[in-house]
Coordinates of C-alpha atoms in Angstrom, one line a residue:
M17 CA 14.2 6.2 -6.0
K18 CA 14.4 6.6 -9.6
K19 CA 14.4 3.2 -11.9
N20 CA 18.6 1.4 -11.5
L21 CA 20.1 4.4 -9.0
S22 CA 23.5 5.1 -11.1
V23 CA 25.5 7.7 -8.8
L24 CA 28.8 8.7 -8.4
F25 CA 28.5 11.0 -5.5
V26 CA 31.6 12.4 -4.3
F27 CA 30.1 14.0 -0.7
I28 CA 32.0 17.3 0.8
S29 CA 32.3 17.7 4.0
I30 CA 31.3 20.8 6.8
Q31 CA 34.3 22.6 6.4
T32 CA 34.0 22.5 2.4
L33 CA 30.8 23.7 3.1
S34 CA 31.3 26.4 5.6
A35 CA 34.3 27.8 3.3
Q36 CA 32.3 28.5 0.3
N37 CA 29.6 30.1 1.8
F38 CA 26.7 28.0 2.2
T39 CA 24.2 27.3 5.0
R40 CA 22.5 24.7 7.0
K41 CA 19.3 25.8 4.4
D42 CA 21.5 24.7 1.6
S43 CA 22.7 21.5 3.0
L44 CA 19.6 20.9 4.1
H45 CA 17.8 21.2 0.8
G46 CA 20.7 19.6 -1.1
G47 CA 22.5 17.0 0.9
L48 CA 21.6 13.1 1.3
R49 CA 21.5 12.5 5.2
F50 CA 20.4 9.7 6.3
E51 CA 17.1 10.5 7.1
R52 CA 16.8 10.8 3.3
T53 CA 18.5 7.8 2.2
C54 CA 16.9 5.5 4.3
F55 CA 13.6 5.4 2.3
D56 CA 12.9 5.0 -1.7
V57 CA 10.1 6.7 -2.4
L58 CA 7.5 4.9 -4.3
R59 CA 4.1 6.8 -5.2
Y60 CA 3.0 10.4 -4.7
D61 CA -1.3 10.5 -4.6
L62 CA -1.5 14.0 -4.6
N63 CA -5.2 15.3 -4.2
I64 CA -5.1 19.0 -3.2
T65 CA -8.1 22.1 -4.6
I66 CA -6.9 25.3 -5.7
N67 CA -8.5 28.9 -5.1
P68 CA -7.4 31.3 -7.8
D69 CA -8.6 33.7 -5.9
E70 CA -7.0 33.5 -2.7
K71 CA -4.3 31.9 -4.1
S72 CA -4.0 28.7 -2.0
I73 CA -3.8 25.1 -2.1
V74 CA -5.4 22.6 0.8
G75 CA -5.4 19.0 0.1
F76 CA -3.0 15.9 1.1
N77 CA -0.2 13.9 -0.5
D78 CA -0.7 10.1 0.0
I79 CA 3.6 9.4 0.0
A80 CA 4.4 5.1 -0.5
F81 CA 7.6 4.0 0.4
K82 CA 10.2 1.4 0.8
I83 CA 12.5 1.2 4.1
V84 CA 16.1 0.6 2.5
E85 CA 17.4 0.9 6.1
S86 CA 15.5 0.3 9.5
T87 CA 15.1 3.9 11.0
S88 CA 12.2 5.6 12.8
R89 CA 12.9 9.1 11.3
I90 CA 12.3 10.1 7.7
Q91 CA 13.3 13.8 6.6
L92 CA 10.2 14.9 4.2
D93 CA 10.4 18.9 3.0
L94 CA 7.7 21.1 2.2
F95 CA 8.6 25.6 2.4
E96 CA 8.3 27.1 6.1
N97 CA 5.5 29.6 4.5
M98 CA 3.1 26.5 4.3
K99 CA 1.4 25.0 6.5
I100 CA 1.1 21.2 8.0
D101 CA -2.1 20.5 9.4
S102 CA -1.6 16.6 10.4
I103 CA 0.3 14.0 8.8
L104 CA -0.9 10.6 9.7
Y105 CA 0.1 7.3 9.6
N106 CA -1.8 3.4 9.9
N107 CA -4.9 6.3 11.3
Q108 CA -2.4 7.9 13.9
K109 CA -0.9 11.4 14.1
L110 CA 2.7 11.4 13.5
E111 CA 5.0 14.2 15.8
Y112 CA 7.5 16.4 13.2
V113 CA 10.4 18.9 13.5
R114 CA 10.4 21.6 11.1
E115 CA 13.7 23.3 10.5
F116 CA 13.8 25.4 7.4
N117 CA 12.0 23.7 4.7
A118 CA 13.0 20.2 5.7
V119 CA 10.4 18.6 7.9
F120 CA 11.7 15.5 10.0
V121 CA 8.9 12.6 10.0
Q122 CA 9.0 10.7 13.6
F123 CA 7.2 7.2 13.5
P124 CA 5.9 5.5 17.1
N125 CA 8.1 2.3 16.1
Q126 CA 10.9 1.4 14.1
L127 CA 10.3 0.5 10.8
L128 CA 12.1 -2.5 8.9
Q129 CA 14.2 -2.8 5.9
N130 CA 12.5 -3.8 2.8
S131 CA 8.8 -3.1 4.2
T132 CA 6.6 -0.7 2.4
Q133 CA 5.1 1.6 4.2
T134 CA 2.5 4.9 3.7
L135 CA 2.0 8.0 4.9
R136 CA -0.7 10.6 4.2
F137 CA 0.4 14.5 4.8
Y138 CA -2.3 17.2 5.0
Y139 CA -1.3 20.5 4.2
S140 CA -2.5 24.3 3.4
G141 CA -1.4 28.2 2.5
K142 CA -0.5 30.3 -0.2
P143 CA 2.8 29.2 -2.3
K144 CA 5.2 31.9 -3.1
I145 CA 4.7 33.3 -6.0
A146 CA 7.5 33.7 -8.9
K147 CA 8.4 36.9 -9.6
R148 CA 9.6 35.8 -13.2
A149 CA 9.2 32.6 -13.9
P150 CA 10.6 30.5 -15.1
W151 CA 13.2 32.0 -13.8
D152 CA 13.0 32.0 -10.1
G153 CA 10.2 29.4 -8.6
G154 CA 6.8 29.9 -8.0
F155 CA 3.3 30.3 -9.1
V156 CA 1.8 32.6 -11.5
F157 CA -1.5 33.6 -10.9
T158 CA -3.0 35.7 -13.7
K159 CA -5.8 36.0 -16.3
D160 CA -6.5 35.2 -20.1
R161 CA -7.8 38.1 -22.8
N162 CA -11.6 36.7 -21.6
K163 CA -11.0 37.3 -17.6
N164 CA -10.7 33.7 -16.6
H165 CA -8.2 32.5 -14.6
F166 CA -4.7 31.2 -15.8
V167 CA -2.3 29.6 -13.2
G168 CA 0.6 27.7 -13.7
V169 CA 3.7 26.7 -11.7
A170 CA 7.5 26.5 -12.7
V171 CA 10.1 25.2 -9.6
Q172 CA 12.9 23.6 -11.2
G173 CA 16.1 24.6 -8.7
T174 CA 14.0 26.6 -6.3
G175 CA 12.4 22.9 -5.5
A176 CA 9.0 21.5 -5.7
S177 CA 8.3 21.4 -1.6
L178 CA 7.5 24.9 -2.8
W179 CA 3.4 23.8 -2.8
Y180 CA 3.3 20.2 -2.1
P181 CA 5.0 17.8 0.7
V182 CA 7.9 16.1 -1.2
K183 CA 11.2 14.1 -0.7
D184 CA 12.6 16.8 -2.5
T185 CA 16.2 15.6 -4.2
Q186 CA 16.6 14.9 -7.7
T187 CA 18.3 10.9 -6.8
D188 CA 14.9 10.1 -5.3
E189 CA 11.8 9.6 -7.9
P190 CA 8.7 8.0 -7.4
D191 CA 9.3 4.2 -8.8
N192 CA 5.7 3.7 -9.6
G193 CA 4.8 7.6 -10.5
A194 CA 1.9 9.4 -9.3
T195 CA -1.8 10.8 -9.2
I196 CA -2.0 14.1 -9.2
K197 CA -5.7 15.2 -8.6
V198 CA -6.5 18.9 -8.7
A199 CA -10.1 20.6 -8.0
V200 CA -10.3 24.0 -9.9
P201 CA -13.4 26.3 -9.7
N202 CA -16.4 25.0 -12.4
G203 CA -15.4 26.5 -15.9
L204 CA -11.5 25.7 -15.7
M205 CA -9.5 23.2 -16.5
N206 CA -6.7 21.7 -14.7
V207 CA -4.2 19.6 -17.1
S208 CA -1.3 18.0 -15.4
N209 CA 1.5 15.3 -16.1
G210 CA 0.8 11.6 -17.5
R211 CA -3.2 10.8 -19.0
L212 CA -6.7 12.3 -18.0
T213 CA -7.9 9.8 -16.5
R214 CA -11.5 11.4 -15.0
S215 CA -13.2 14.6 -14.1
E216 CA -15.5 15.1 -11.4
D217 CA -18.1 18.0 -10.4
M218 CA -17.4 17.7 -6.5
K219 CA -20.6 19.7 -6.3
N220 CA -19.3 22.6 -4.2
G221 CA -18.3 24.5 -7.3
Y222 CA -15.3 22.8 -8.1
T223 CA -14.5 20.5 -10.7
R224 CA -11.5 18.0 -9.5
W225 CA -9.2 16.7 -12.8
D226 CA -7.2 13.3 -12.3
W227 CA -4.1 13.2 -13.8
D228 CA -2.2 9.6 -13.9
V229 CA 1.6 9.2 -14.3
K230 CA 3.2 5.5 -14.7
N231 CA 6.5 6.7 -15.0
P232 CA 9.2 7.5 -12.3
I233 CA 9.1 11.7 -12.4
N234 CA 11.6 14.3 -11.2
T235 CA 9.3 15.8 -8.6
Y236 CA 9.8 19.2 -10.0
N237 CA 8.1 18.0 -12.8
I238 CA 4.8 17.4 -11.5
T239 CA 2.8 20.1 -12.7
I240 CA -0.7 21.9 -12.3
N241 CA -2.1 24.2 -15.5
I242 CA -5.1 26.1 -14.8
G243 CA -7.5 27.8 -17.5
D244 CA -10.0 27.8 -20.0
Y245 CA -8.2 25.4 -21.8
V246 CA -9.5 23.6 -25.0
H247 CA -7.9 19.7 -26.3
I248 CA -6.7 19.4 -29.7
H249 CA -5.2 15.5 -29.8
E250 CA -3.6 14.2 -33.3
H251 CA -1.6 10.6 -33.4
H252 CA 1.7 10.0 -35.2
K253 CA 3.5 6.8 -35.8
G254 CA 2.1 5.2 -32.4
L255 CA 2.7 8.5 -30.3
D256 CA -0.4 10.4 -28.8
L257 CA 0.5 14.2 -29.4
D258 CA -2.4 16.0 -27.3
Y259 CA -2.1 20.2 -27.0
Y260 CA -3.9 21.9 -24.2
V261 CA -4.3 25.4 -25.2
L262 CA -6.1 29.1 -24.2
R263 CA -9.3 28.6 -26.1
E264 CA -8.6 31.6 -28.2
N265 CA -5.5 30.4 -29.4
E266 CA -6.6 27.1 -31.0
A267 CA -6.7 27.7 -34.5
I268 CA -3.5 29.1 -34.4
A269 CA -2.0 26.0 -32.5
R270 CA -3.6 23.4 -34.2
K271 CA -1.2 25.1 -37.4
H272 CA 2.1 26.2 -35.1
F273 CA 2.5 22.6 -33.9
E274 CA 2.5 21.0 -36.8
E275 CA 6.5 21.4 -36.3
V276 CA 6.3 18.5 -33.5
K277 CA 6.1 15.6 -35.7
P278 CA 9.2 16.4 -37.6
M279 CA 10.6 17.2 -34.3
M280 CA 9.7 13.6 -32.8
D281 CA 10.7 12.0 -35.8
C282 CA 14.3 13.4 -35.6
F283 CA 14.4 13.5 -31.9
Q284 CA 13.6 9.3 -31.9
N285 CA 15.8 8.8 -34.7
K286 CA 18.9 10.4 -33.4
F287 CA 18.2 9.4 -28.9
G288 CA 16.0 6.4 -28.9
E289 CA 11.7 6.2 -28.5
Y290 CA 10.1 8.9 -26.9
P291 CA 11.2 7.6 -22.8
F292 CA 7.4 8.3 -21.3
K293 CA 4.9 6.6 -24.2
N294 CA 2.7 5.5 -22.0
D295 CA 1.8 8.7 -20.4
G296 CA 2.0 10.8 -23.6
F297 CA 3.2 13.8 -24.7
K298 CA 1.5 17.0 -24.0
L299 CA 2.0 21.0 -24.6
V300 CA 0.5 22.6 -22.3
E301 CA 0.4 27.0 -23.0
T302 CA 1.7 28.6 -20.2
S303 CA 1.8 32.6 -19.2
Y304 CA 5.2 31.9 -18.3
L305 CA 7.8 31.1 -21.2
G306 CA 8.2 27.2 -20.7
M307 CA 9.6 24.3 -18.6
E308 CA 10.1 21.1 -19.3
H309 CA 7.1 19.0 -17.2
Q310 CA 6.9 16.0 -17.9
S311 CA 4.8 14.6 -20.7
A312 CA 3.0 18.1 -19.9
V313 CA 5.6 20.4 -21.5
A314 CA 4.8 23.8 -20.6
Y315 CA 4.6 26.4 -23.4
G316 CA 4.6 29.9 -23.1
N317 CA 6.6 31.3 -26.6
K318 CA 3.5 33.1 -27.6
Y319 CA 3.4 31.1 -30.7
L320 CA 6.5 32.7 -32.4
K321 CA 9.4 31.3 -34.0
G322 CA 12.9 31.6 -32.3
Y323 CA 13.1 32.6 -28.5
L324 CA 10.1 35.2 -28.3
G325 CA 10.4 36.1 -31.8
N326 CA 14.3 36.5 -31.5
D327 CA 16.9 34.2 -32.4
L328 CA 19.5 33.3 -29.9
S329 CA 22.3 32.1 -32.3
G330 CA 21.9 35.7 -34.3
T331 CA 22.0 33.6 -37.7
G332 CA 18.5 33.9 -38.1
I333 CA 18.6 29.9 -38.7
G334 CA 17.2 30.3 -35.1
L335 CA 13.9 32.0 -36.4
L336 CA 12.7 28.4 -38.9
F337 CA 11.9 26.9 -35.7
D338 CA 9.9 27.2 -32.5
Y339 CA 12.9 27.4 -29.5
I340 CA 10.4 26.3 -26.6
T341 CA 9.1 23.8 -28.9
I342 CA 12.1 21.6 -29.7
H343 CA 14.0 22.6 -26.8
E344 CA 11.7 21.9 -24.0
S345 CA 10.5 18.7 -25.5
G346 CA 14.5 17.9 -26.1
H347 CA 14.0 17.6 -22.0
E348 CA 11.9 14.6 -22.2
W349 CA 15.7 12.7 -23.2
F350 CA 17.9 14.7 -21.3
G351 CA 16.9 16.0 -17.7
N352 CA 13.0 14.2 -17.7
S353 CA 14.3 10.4 -18.6
I354 CA 18.3 11.3 -17.8
T355 CA 18.4 13.5 -14.8
S356 CA 21.3 14.5 -13.2
A357 CA 21.8 13.3 -9.2
D358 CA 22.5 17.2 -8.3
I359 CA 21.6 20.2 -9.9
A360 CA 25.5 20.4 -9.4
D361 CA 25.7 18.5 -12.6
M362 CA 22.4 20.1 -14.6
W363 CA 24.2 21.1 -17.7
I364 CA 23.3 16.9 -18.3
H365 CA 20.0 18.7 -18.6
E366 CA 20.6 21.9 -20.4
G367 CA 24.2 20.8 -22.0
F368 CA 22.9 18.2 -24.1
T369 CA 19.1 19.6 -24.2
Q370 CA 20.3 23.1 -26.2
Y371 CA 22.3 20.1 -28.6
T372 CA 19.3 18.7 -29.0
E373 CA 18.1 21.9 -30.9
I374 CA 21.6 21.6 -33.5
V375 CA 20.6 18.3 -34.2
F376 CA 17.3 19.4 -35.2
V377 CA 18.2 21.9 -37.2
E378 CA 20.6 19.1 -38.7
C379 CA 17.9 17.2 -39.2
Q380 CA 15.4 19.5 -40.9
F381 CA 18.2 22.1 -42.9
G382 CA 20.8 20.2 -42.8
Y383 CA 25.0 19.8 -41.4
E384 CA 26.2 23.3 -42.7
K385 CA 23.1 25.5 -40.9
A386 CA 23.5 23.1 -37.8
M387 CA 27.2 24.1 -37.8
S388 CA 26.2 27.9 -38.6
Y389 CA 23.9 27.8 -35.7
A390 CA 26.3 26.1 -33.3
N391 CA 28.4 28.7 -33.6
G392 CA 25.9 31.5 -33.4
L393 CA 25.5 30.3 -30.4
R394 CA 29.4 31.2 -28.8
K395 CA 28.1 34.6 -28.6
N396 CA 26.2 33.5 -25.4
V397 CA 29.1 31.7 -23.2
Q398 CA 30.1 34.1 -20.6
N399 CA 33.0 32.1 -19.2
D400 CA 32.4 33.7 -15.7
R401 CA 31.6 30.9 -13.8
P402 CA 32.5 26.9 -14.5
I403 CA 29.6 24.8 -15.8
I404 CA 29.3 22.6 -12.8
G405 CA 28.4 23.6 -9.4
Q406 CA 28.9 22.8 -6.0
C407 CA 27.7 19.1 -4.9
C408 CA 24.9 18.6 -2.1
V409 CA 23.8 22.1 -1.3
N410 CA 21.4 22.9 -4.3
N411 CA 23.9 25.0 -6.0
E412 CA 23.9 25.0 -9.7
G413 CA 26.3 25.4 -12.2
G414 CA 26.8 28.8 -14.1
G415 CA 24.2 30.1 -17.6
D416 CA 27.3 28.5 -19.9
M417 CA 25.8 25.1 -19.1
Y418 CA 23.7 25.8 -22.4
P419 CA 25.4 27.0 -24.6
K420 CA 28.7 25.7 -23.7
G421 CA 27.6 22.3 -22.7
A422 CA 26.3 22.2 -26.0
L423 CA 29.5 23.5 -27.6
L424 CA 31.0 20.8 -25.6
L425 CA 29.2 18.0 -27.7
N426 CA 29.5 19.5 -30.4
T427 CA 33.4 19.5 -29.8
L428 CA 33.3 16.1 -28.9
R429 CA 31.5 14.3 -32.2
H430 CA 34.6 16.4 -34.1
V431 CA 37.3 15.0 -32.4
L432 CA 35.7 11.7 -32.6
N433 CA 35.8 12.6 -36.4
D434 CA 33.3 9.8 -37.6
D435 CA 29.7 10.5 -37.5
E436 CA 28.1 7.3 -37.6
K437 CA 30.0 6.7 -34.8
W438 CA 29.0 9.6 -33.1
W439 CA 25.2 8.7 -33.5
A440 CA 25.9 5.7 -32.4
M441 CA 26.8 6.9 -29.3
L442 CA 24.5 9.7 -28.7
F443 CA 21.7 6.8 -29.6
K444 CA 23.5 4.7 -27.0
Y445 CA 23.8 7.0 -24.3
S446 CA 20.1 8.1 -24.6
E447 CA 18.8 4.6 -24.2
T448 CA 21.5 3.1 -21.3
F449 CA 20.3 5.8 -19.1
R450 CA 17.1 5.8 -19.9
H451 CA 15.0 6.5 -16.9
K452 CA 18.1 6.8 -14.2
I453 CA 19.8 9.4 -12.4
I454 CA 23.6 9.7 -13.2
D455 CA 26.5 12.4 -12.6
T456 CA 29.2 14.0 -14.9
P457 CA 31.8 11.0 -14.1
T458 CA 29.2 8.6 -15.4
V459 CA 28.5 10.7 -18.6
V460 CA 32.8 10.7 -19.2
A461 CA 33.1 7.6 -18.2
F462 CA 30.8 6.3 -21.1
F463 CA 32.4 9.1 -23.9
N464 CA 35.1 7.4 -23.1
A465 CA 34.6 3.6 -23.3
E466 CA 32.5 4.3 -26.4
S467 CA 35.2 6.4 -28.0
G468 CA 38.1 4.5 -26.8
M469 CA 39.6 7.8 -25.8
N470 CA 40.5 9.9 -23.2
L471 CA 38.4 12.6 -23.3
T472 CA 38.6 13.1 -19.6
P473 CA 41.0 16.2 -19.9
I474 CA 38.7 18.0 -22.4
F475 CA 35.6 17.6 -20.2
N476 CA 37.3 18.9 -17.5
Q477 CA 38.2 22.0 -19.6
Y478 CA 35.0 22.7 -20.5
L479 CA 33.2 22.2 -17.4
N480 CA 35.4 22.6 -14.5
Y481 CA 37.1 25.9 -15.6
T482 CA 36.5 29.7 -17.2
S483 CA 38.5 29.8 -19.9
I484 CA 38.6 28.2 -23.4
P485 CA 41.3 26.1 -24.6
K486 CA 43.5 28.3 -27.1
L487 CA 45.5 26.7 -29.8
E488 CA 49.0 28.9 -29.8
V489 CA 50.9 28.6 -33.2
R490 CA 54.3 30.2 -33.0
K491 CA 55.8 30.8 -36.3
K492 CA 59.8 31.6 -36.9
G493 CA 61.1 31.9 -40.4
S494 CA 59.1 29.2 -42.0
K495 CA 59.0 26.6 -38.9
I496 CA 55.9 26.2 -37.3
S497 CA 55.0 25.0 -33.5
Y498 CA 52.0 24.6 -31.8
R499 CA 50.5 24.0 -28.2
W500 CA 47.5 24.0 -26.0
V501 CA 47.5 26.7 -23.7
A502 CA 44.3 25.1 -21.0
S503 CA 43.5 25.3 -17.5
E504 CA 43.4 21.8 -17.2
P505 CA 46.4 19.9 -16.7
N506 CA 47.6 17.6 -19.6
F507 CA 45.5 19.0 -21.5
E508 CA 45.4 17.7 -24.9
M509 CA 42.5 17.5 -28.0
P510 CA 42.8 16.9 -31.7
I511 CA 42.1 19.3 -34.0
D512 CA 42.0 19.9 -38.0
I513 CA 44.2 22.0 -40.1
T514 CA 44.9 22.2 -43.6
I515 CA 48.4 23.1 -44.9
K516 CA 48.9 24.3 -48.5
G517 CA 45.1 23.1 -49.2
V518 CA 45.8 19.4 -47.7
E519 CA 43.6 18.8 -44.6
T520 CA 45.8 17.1 -41.7
R521 CA 45.3 16.5 -37.8
L522 CA 47.0 16.9 -34.9
T523 CA 47.2 15.9 -31.4
P524 CA 48.6 19.4 -29.8
T525 CA 49.4 18.8 -26.3
Q526 CA 50.7 21.8 -23.9
H527 CA 54.1 21.3 -25.1
W528 CA 55.2 23.0 -27.8
Q529 CA 55.5 20.5 -31.0
Q530 CA 56.6 21.2 -34.7
L531 CA 55.4 20.7 -38.0
P532 CA 57.5 18.8 -40.3
Q533 CA 56.3 21.1 -42.8
K534 CA 57.9 24.6 -44.2
I535 CA 55.3 27.3 -44.0
K536 CA 56.5 30.4 -45.5
N537 CA 53.1 32.4 -45.5
W538 CA 50.9 32.0 -42.4
E539 CA 47.8 32.2 -45.7
D540 CA 49.0 28.6 -46.5
L541 CA 47.7 27.4 -43.3
S542 CA 44.4 27.7 -42.0
I543 CA 43.2 25.9 -38.7
K544 CA 39.7 24.0 -38.4
N545 CA 37.7 26.0 -35.8
N546 CA 34.7 26.1 -37.2
E547 CA 33.5 22.7 -35.2
V548 CA 34.9 23.3 -32.1
F549 CA 34.9 25.5 -29.1
I550 CA 38.1 27.3 -29.1
E551 CA 40.5 30.0 -29.2
V552 CA 43.4 30.6 -32.1
A553 CA 46.1 32.6 -31.2
K554 CA 49.1 33.0 -34.0
V555 CA 52.3 34.4 -32.9
Q556 CA 55.0 35.8 -35.5
S557 CA 58.4 35.0 -34.1
F558 CA 61.6 36.6 -34.9

C-alpha cells in the first residue's frame, strides 16, 4: 500500500454497477474486495526474458506482501491470454482459480495478520499488442531505421496485469519498490525504472539488464524499453538527468533535451523537490508518443516542439516547448508522486499535469503568455462527459480531465486572487501528498482548508457536470442585475468586473443581485473572464 494511504472511498452498490452496465470483469479489475484489501504489497521482483522475434515473455515475479487481515486467499491479476505456469509458496505449488483477468490464489493454511509473505508467480505468453499506444494498452514491437528491434509498453488504464502478474489496483504500490530484470537479445539494451545496477551476459544469446527502484511505484508505470540505445548523462543542481536515445538520434537529443534543466528548475520551485531523486530522472526514447513511466519517462515526440509539431493551444505558444517532455515529466509530481486511488479520479493526474504546462510557460515566458496558452486550451474542452468517472469498475472520466481540469486550477488561482498564497498552496499540496494515494474529496478538503474558502461548489461544477458556469448579466434601463446559471446547486464564485474603468469584485450566486452603480451603456461594463473558465451572457431587458 503506497506510503501513507489517504483514501476516502465511497463504495458503490451492486445495483448501481448493474444500472451503469458495468460487468463482473470490470468490478474484478476496479473494485476492492477482501481478497485485495487483506494484504499490502511490499515489493515486486520481476525477472523475465523477452523474445522480440516471437513477441513473447517468459519468467516470474516474486511478490512480497504483508497480511493486513488474516486470510488464506488473495487476488492477484494477469490477463487471461497469458499463461500461468505455476505459483510457488514455500517451495509448494499453490492452487488458484482464474476469473477473467483475476487470479484467486489459495494458500494451504491461514496467513496471520501482520506476517510477511513471499510467493513466486511463473508465467509466459504473448502479451496484447497495442493498436495505437499509448491510447490503448499493450506492447509495441517495431524496428528502428537500422532494423534493430525497438520495443516498448504502455498500459495506463488497461492495467499492468496485461504483461506481468501483479495486484492491479492504484490503491496499492510496493512500499519498498521493485527490481525489473529483463533479458533481451545481445546487442540490445533494456531500460526500465530506477537505477541500472548491472548487466549480465546470460551465455544463451541474451543479456539481462537489472534495474532497481527504491520508491513505491504505480504498477502501470513499471516499464520496459528495448532498443539500440546510447546513454547521455548530465548532473544538474544535485539531480541526475539521464537520456536513453536511439543511436542515430544522439546528436539531436543532446541539444533538444537542454529544455529539461529549466523545466526542473521551474517545477522544483513551484512543486517541491523532484519526488524520485534517489531513482534519478530519465527520458527514454520510444516508438509511441509518451507516457509518465516513473523515473523512466517515455519520450516519442520526434524531437519536435509542441505536440508532434502542433500547438494544442492554437496560440503559437505551444510551439515554444516540447509538449511531451514537459507534460510527461510533470506527471512525476502529479500522477506518480500524488496518485489517485481509482482511475475514476484520474483528473488528479491529468488536470494538474496539464496545468504544469501553464506553469512552465509562466516560468519561461511570463504571465501573459501563460494566460494566453491557458485560454487557448479552452477550444479543446468538449463538455461531453463529466471529468470524474464511475468508481470501482476501472472507469475513467471524460477526456476533459486534461484541459478542463487545468482550467479549473487556473480558475481557482484567480478566485483566490492572491498569487503568493496560491503558489504556497500548490507547493504545500505537492509536499503534503508527496508519495501518497488520494481521492477527489481529499483534494477538495485540502484547498478548502488552505484557502479558507468553500470551494466545494466550484470543484463540483467543473468535475461532475458538463456545463460551464454562465454569468448572466441583465440590463434594464441603467440598472444591472447578475447571477450564475450553473448545474451545481447553490453554486457561487467571485468574479472580477470593471465598471467605468474601475475594477471591482462581485460574488454572484444563482439568485439575481443588482449592482449599486448605474450603467448607461454596455461599454461601461466589462467582465474579466480571460483568467476564469466561464461563459458570459449579456441580456438587454426592456
